[in-house]
mmCIF file of C-alpha atoms and ligand atoms in Angstrom:
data_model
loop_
_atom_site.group_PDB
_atom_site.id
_atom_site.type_symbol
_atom_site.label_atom_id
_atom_site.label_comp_id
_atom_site.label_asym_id
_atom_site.label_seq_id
_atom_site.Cartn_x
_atom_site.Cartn_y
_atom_site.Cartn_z
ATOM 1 C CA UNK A 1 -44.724 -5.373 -43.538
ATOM 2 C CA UNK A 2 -41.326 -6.536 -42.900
ATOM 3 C CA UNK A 3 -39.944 -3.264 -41.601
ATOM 4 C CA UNK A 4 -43.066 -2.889 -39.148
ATOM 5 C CA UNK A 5 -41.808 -6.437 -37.811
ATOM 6 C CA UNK A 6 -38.409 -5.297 -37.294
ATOM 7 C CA UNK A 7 -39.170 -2.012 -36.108
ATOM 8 C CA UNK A 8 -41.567 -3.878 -33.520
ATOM 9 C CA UNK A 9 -38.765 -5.945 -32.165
ATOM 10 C CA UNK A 10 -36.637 -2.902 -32.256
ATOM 11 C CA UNK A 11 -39.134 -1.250 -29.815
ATOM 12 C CA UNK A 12 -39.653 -4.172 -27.417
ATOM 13 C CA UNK A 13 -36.021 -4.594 -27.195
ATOM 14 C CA UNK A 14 -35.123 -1.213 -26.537
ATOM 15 C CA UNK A 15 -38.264 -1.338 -24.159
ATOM 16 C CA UNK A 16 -36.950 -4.320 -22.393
ATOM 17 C CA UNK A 17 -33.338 -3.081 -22.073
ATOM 18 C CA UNK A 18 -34.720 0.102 -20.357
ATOM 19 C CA UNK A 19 -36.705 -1.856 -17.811
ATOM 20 C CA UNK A 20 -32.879 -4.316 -16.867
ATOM 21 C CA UNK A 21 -31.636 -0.810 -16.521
ATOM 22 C CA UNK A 22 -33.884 0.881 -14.146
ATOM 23 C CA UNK A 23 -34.197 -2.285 -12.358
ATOM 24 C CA UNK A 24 -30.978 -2.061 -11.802
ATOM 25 C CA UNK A 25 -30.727 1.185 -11.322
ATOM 26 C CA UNK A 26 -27.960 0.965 -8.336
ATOM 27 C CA UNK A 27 -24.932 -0.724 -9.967
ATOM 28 C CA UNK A 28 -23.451 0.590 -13.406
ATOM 29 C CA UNK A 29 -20.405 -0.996 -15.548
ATOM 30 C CA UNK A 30 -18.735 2.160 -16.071
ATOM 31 C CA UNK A 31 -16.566 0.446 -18.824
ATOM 32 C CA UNK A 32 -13.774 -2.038 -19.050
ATOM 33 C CA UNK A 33 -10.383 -0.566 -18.777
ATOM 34 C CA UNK A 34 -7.191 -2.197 -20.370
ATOM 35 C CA UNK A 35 -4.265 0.396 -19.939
ATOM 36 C CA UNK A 36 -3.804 1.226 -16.942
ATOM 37 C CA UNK A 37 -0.156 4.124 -15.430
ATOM 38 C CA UNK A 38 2.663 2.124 -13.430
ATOM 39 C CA UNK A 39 4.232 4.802 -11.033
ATOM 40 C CA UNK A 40 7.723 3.898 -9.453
ATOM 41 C CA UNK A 41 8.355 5.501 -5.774
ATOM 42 C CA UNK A 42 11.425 5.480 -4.205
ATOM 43 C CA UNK A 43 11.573 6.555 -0.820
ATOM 44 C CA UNK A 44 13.372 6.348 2.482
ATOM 45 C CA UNK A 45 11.634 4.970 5.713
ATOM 46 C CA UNK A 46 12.569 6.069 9.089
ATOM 47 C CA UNK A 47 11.109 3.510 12.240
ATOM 48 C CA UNK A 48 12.177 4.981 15.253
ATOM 49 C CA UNK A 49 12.284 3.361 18.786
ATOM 50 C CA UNK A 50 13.835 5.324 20.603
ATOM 51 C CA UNK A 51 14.807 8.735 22.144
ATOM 52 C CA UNK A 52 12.643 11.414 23.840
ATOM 53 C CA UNK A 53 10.669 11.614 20.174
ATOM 54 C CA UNK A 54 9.815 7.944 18.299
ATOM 55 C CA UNK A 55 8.058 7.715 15.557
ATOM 56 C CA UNK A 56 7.132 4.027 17.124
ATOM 57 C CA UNK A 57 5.924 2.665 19.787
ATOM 58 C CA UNK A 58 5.239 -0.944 20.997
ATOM 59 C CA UNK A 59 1.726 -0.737 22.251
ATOM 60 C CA UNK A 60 0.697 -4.599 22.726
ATOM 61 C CA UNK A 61 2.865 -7.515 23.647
ATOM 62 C CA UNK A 62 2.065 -11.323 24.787
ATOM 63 C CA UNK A 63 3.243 -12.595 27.997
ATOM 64 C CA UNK A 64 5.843 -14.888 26.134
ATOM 65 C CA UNK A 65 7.316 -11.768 23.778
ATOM 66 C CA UNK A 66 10.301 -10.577 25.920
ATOM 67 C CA UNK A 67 11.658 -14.307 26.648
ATOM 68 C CA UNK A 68 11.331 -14.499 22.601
ATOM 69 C CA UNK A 69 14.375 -14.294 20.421
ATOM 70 C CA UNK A 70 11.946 -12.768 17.648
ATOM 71 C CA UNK A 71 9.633 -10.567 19.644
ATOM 72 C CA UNK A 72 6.820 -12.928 18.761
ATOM 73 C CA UNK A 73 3.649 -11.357 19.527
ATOM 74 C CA UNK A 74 5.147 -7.708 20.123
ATOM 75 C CA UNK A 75 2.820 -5.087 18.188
ATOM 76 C CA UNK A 76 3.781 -1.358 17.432
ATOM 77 C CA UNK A 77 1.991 1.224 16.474
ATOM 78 C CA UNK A 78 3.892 3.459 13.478
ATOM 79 C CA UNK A 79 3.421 7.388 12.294
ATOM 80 C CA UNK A 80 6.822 7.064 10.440
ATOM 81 C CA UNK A 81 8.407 10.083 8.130
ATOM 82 C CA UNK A 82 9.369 8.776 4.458
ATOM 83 C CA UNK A 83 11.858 11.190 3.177
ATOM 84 C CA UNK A 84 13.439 11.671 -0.191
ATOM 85 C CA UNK A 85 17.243 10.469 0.878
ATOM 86 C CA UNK A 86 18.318 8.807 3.676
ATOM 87 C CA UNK A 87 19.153 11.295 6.302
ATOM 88 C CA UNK A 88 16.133 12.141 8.452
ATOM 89 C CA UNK A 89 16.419 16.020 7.579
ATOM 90 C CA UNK A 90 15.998 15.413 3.915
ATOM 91 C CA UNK A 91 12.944 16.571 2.228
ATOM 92 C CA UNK A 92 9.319 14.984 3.998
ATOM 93 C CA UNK A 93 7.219 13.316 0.948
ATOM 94 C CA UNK A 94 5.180 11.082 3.234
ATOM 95 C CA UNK A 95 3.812 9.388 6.495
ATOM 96 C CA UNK A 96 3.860 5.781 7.012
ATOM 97 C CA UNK A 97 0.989 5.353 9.645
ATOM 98 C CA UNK A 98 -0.223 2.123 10.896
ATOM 99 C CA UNK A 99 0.364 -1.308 12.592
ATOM 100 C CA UNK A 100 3.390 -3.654 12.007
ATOM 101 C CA UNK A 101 3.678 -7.157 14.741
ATOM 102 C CA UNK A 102 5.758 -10.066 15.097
ATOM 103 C CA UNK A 103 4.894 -12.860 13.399
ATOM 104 C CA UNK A 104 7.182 -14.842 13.709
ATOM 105 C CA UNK A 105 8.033 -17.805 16.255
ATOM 106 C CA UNK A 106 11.454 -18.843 14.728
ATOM 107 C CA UNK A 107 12.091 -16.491 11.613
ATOM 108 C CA UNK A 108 12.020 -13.051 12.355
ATOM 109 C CA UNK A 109 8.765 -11.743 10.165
ATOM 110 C CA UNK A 110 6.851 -8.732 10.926
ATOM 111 C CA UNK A 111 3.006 -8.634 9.339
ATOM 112 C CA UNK A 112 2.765 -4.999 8.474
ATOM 113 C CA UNK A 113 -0.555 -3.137 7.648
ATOM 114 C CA UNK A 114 0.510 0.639 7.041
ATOM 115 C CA UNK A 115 -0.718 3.231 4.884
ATOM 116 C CA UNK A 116 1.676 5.273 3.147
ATOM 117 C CA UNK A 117 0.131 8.301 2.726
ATOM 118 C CA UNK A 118 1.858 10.992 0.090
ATOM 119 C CA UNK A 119 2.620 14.891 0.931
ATOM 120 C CA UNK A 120 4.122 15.811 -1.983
ATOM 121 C CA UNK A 121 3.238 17.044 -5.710
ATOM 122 C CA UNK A 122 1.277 15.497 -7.604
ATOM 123 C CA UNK A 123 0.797 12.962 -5.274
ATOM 124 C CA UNK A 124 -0.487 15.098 -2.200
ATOM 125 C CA UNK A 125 -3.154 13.469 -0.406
ATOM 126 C CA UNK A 126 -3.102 10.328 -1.869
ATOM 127 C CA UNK A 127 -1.633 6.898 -0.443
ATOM 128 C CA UNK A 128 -1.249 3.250 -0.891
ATOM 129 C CA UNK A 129 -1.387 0.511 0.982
ATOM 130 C CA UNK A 130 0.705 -1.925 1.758
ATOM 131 C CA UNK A 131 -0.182 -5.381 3.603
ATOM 132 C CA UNK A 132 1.942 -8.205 3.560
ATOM 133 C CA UNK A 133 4.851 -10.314 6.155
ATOM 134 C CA UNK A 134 7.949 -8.651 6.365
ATOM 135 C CA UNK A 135 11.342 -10.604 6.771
ATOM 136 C CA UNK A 136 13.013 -7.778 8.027
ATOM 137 C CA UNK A 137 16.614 -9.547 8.952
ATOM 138 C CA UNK A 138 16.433 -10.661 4.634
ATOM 139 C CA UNK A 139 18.393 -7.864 2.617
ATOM 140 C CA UNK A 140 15.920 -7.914 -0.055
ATOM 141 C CA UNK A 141 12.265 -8.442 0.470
ATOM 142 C CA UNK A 142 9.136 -7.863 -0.945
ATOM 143 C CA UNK A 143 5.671 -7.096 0.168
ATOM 144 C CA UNK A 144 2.575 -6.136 -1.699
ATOM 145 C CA UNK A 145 0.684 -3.252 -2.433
ATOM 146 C CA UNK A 146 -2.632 -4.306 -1.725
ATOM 147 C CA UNK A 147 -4.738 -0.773 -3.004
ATOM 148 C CA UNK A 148 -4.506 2.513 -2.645
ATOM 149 C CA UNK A 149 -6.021 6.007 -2.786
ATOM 150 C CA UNK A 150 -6.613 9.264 -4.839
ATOM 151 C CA UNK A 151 -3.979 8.750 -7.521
ATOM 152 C CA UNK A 152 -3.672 5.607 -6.534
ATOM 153 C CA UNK A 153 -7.231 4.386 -6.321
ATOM 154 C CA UNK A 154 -7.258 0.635 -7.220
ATOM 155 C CA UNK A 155 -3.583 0.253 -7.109
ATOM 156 C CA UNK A 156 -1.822 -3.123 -7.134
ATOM 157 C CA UNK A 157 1.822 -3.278 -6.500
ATOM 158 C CA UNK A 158 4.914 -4.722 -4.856
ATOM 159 C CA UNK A 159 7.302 -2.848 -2.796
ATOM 160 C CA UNK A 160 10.834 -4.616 -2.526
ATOM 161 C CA UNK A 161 12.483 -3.112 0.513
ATOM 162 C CA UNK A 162 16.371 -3.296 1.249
ATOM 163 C CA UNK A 163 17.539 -2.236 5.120
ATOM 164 C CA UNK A 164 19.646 1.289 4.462
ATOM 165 C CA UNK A 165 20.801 1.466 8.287
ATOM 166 C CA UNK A 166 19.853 0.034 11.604
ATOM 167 C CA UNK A 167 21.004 0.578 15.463
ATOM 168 C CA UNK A 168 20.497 -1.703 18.595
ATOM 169 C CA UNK A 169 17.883 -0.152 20.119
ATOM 170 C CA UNK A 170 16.022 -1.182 16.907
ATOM 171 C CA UNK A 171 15.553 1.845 15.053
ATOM 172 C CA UNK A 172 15.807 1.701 11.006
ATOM 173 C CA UNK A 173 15.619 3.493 7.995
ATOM 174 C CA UNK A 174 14.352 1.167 5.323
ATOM 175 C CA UNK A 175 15.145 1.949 1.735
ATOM 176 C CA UNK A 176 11.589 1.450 -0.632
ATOM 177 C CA UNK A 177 11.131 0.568 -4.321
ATOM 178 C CA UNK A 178 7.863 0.560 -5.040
ATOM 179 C CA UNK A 179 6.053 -0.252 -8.432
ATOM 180 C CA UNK A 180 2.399 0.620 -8.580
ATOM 181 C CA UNK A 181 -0.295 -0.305 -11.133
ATOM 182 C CA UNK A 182 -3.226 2.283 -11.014
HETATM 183 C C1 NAG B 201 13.354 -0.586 -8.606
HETATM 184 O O1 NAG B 201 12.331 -1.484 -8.989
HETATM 185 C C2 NAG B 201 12.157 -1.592 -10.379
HETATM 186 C C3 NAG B 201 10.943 -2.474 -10.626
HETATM 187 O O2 NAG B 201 11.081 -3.728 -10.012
HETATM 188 C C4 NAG B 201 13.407 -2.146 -10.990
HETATM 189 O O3 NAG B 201 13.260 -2.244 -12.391
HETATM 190 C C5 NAG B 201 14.577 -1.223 -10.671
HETATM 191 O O4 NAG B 201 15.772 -1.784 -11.139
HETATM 192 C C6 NAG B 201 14.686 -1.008 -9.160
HETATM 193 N N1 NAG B 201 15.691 0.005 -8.902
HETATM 194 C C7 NAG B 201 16.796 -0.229 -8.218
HETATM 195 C C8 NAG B 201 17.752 0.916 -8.098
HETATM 196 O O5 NAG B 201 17.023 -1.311 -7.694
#
């Protein structure tokens, strides 16, 4: 008699548990997930300005931006090679692509929304994100890596960024050490 119980309330249970599911048919908890990889990417940056061939390009600017000793309200539009060492002919892993402004009104700060998007090895066709202000006249700084994709699907991250080399006419190569949790 007492098994009959039980296996009764086994039934209904199981019955009821079926019903949440199909109810709920279009979201699933695929699992909770403790470890996760950390991937460290060191890379070179090159924003260029100028010359017959930039890799930049202002394409928006307020009516106050050239009387402004930071640029404030200047926004460029970025397809910028990472390479492996400094020099621009070393070895292509990536494209920075995106949007990067000033900020700023009296610090110099640049709000930068870029994908870095990966063209090399393992990490071919896969890119992070990075989305954060930009003190770019600091030696060190840090932004964060806000998500990513393919390999780095879900990443979160900080990049710390140190200026390698930089002309007048405002081009740089930006030295990247980035630490990614994915
Ligand atoms: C790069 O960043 C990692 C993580 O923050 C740090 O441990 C490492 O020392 C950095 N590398 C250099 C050369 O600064």
């Amino acid at each position: 008699m007492e098994k009959l119980a039980c296996f009764t309330i086994f039934i209904a249970l199981v019955a009821s548990l079926t019903l949440v599911q199909s109810e709920e048919g279009w979201a699933k908890k695929l699992g909770v997930q403790k470890d996760s990889t950390v991937t460290n990417l060191q890379f070179y940056f090159h924003d260029t300005l100028s010359g017959s061939n930039p890799s930049a390009m202002r394409v928006a600017e307020a009516s106050t931006t050239k009387t402004s000793l930071t640029q404030f309200g200047s926004l460029v539009m970025a397809d910028d090679p990472l390479t492996f060492g400094p020099e621009p002919t070393s070895k292509l892993i990536g494209r920075a692509q995106g949007l990067y402004g000033s900020a700023g009104q009296s610090n110099m700060g640049l709000i930068m929304a870029l994908s870095y998007n990966f063209l090399d090895g393992e990490y071919k066709g896969s890119s992070i994100s990075i989305n954060g202000l930009n003190p770019a006249l600091q030696l060190d700084r840090e932004l964060p890596v806000v998500g990513g994709t393919g390999v780095f699907r879900m990443a979160r991250g900080y990049a710390n960024l140190q200026t390698y080399s930089f002309n007048l006419l405002g081009d740089a190569v930006v030295w990247y050490n980035v630490t990614v949790y994915h």
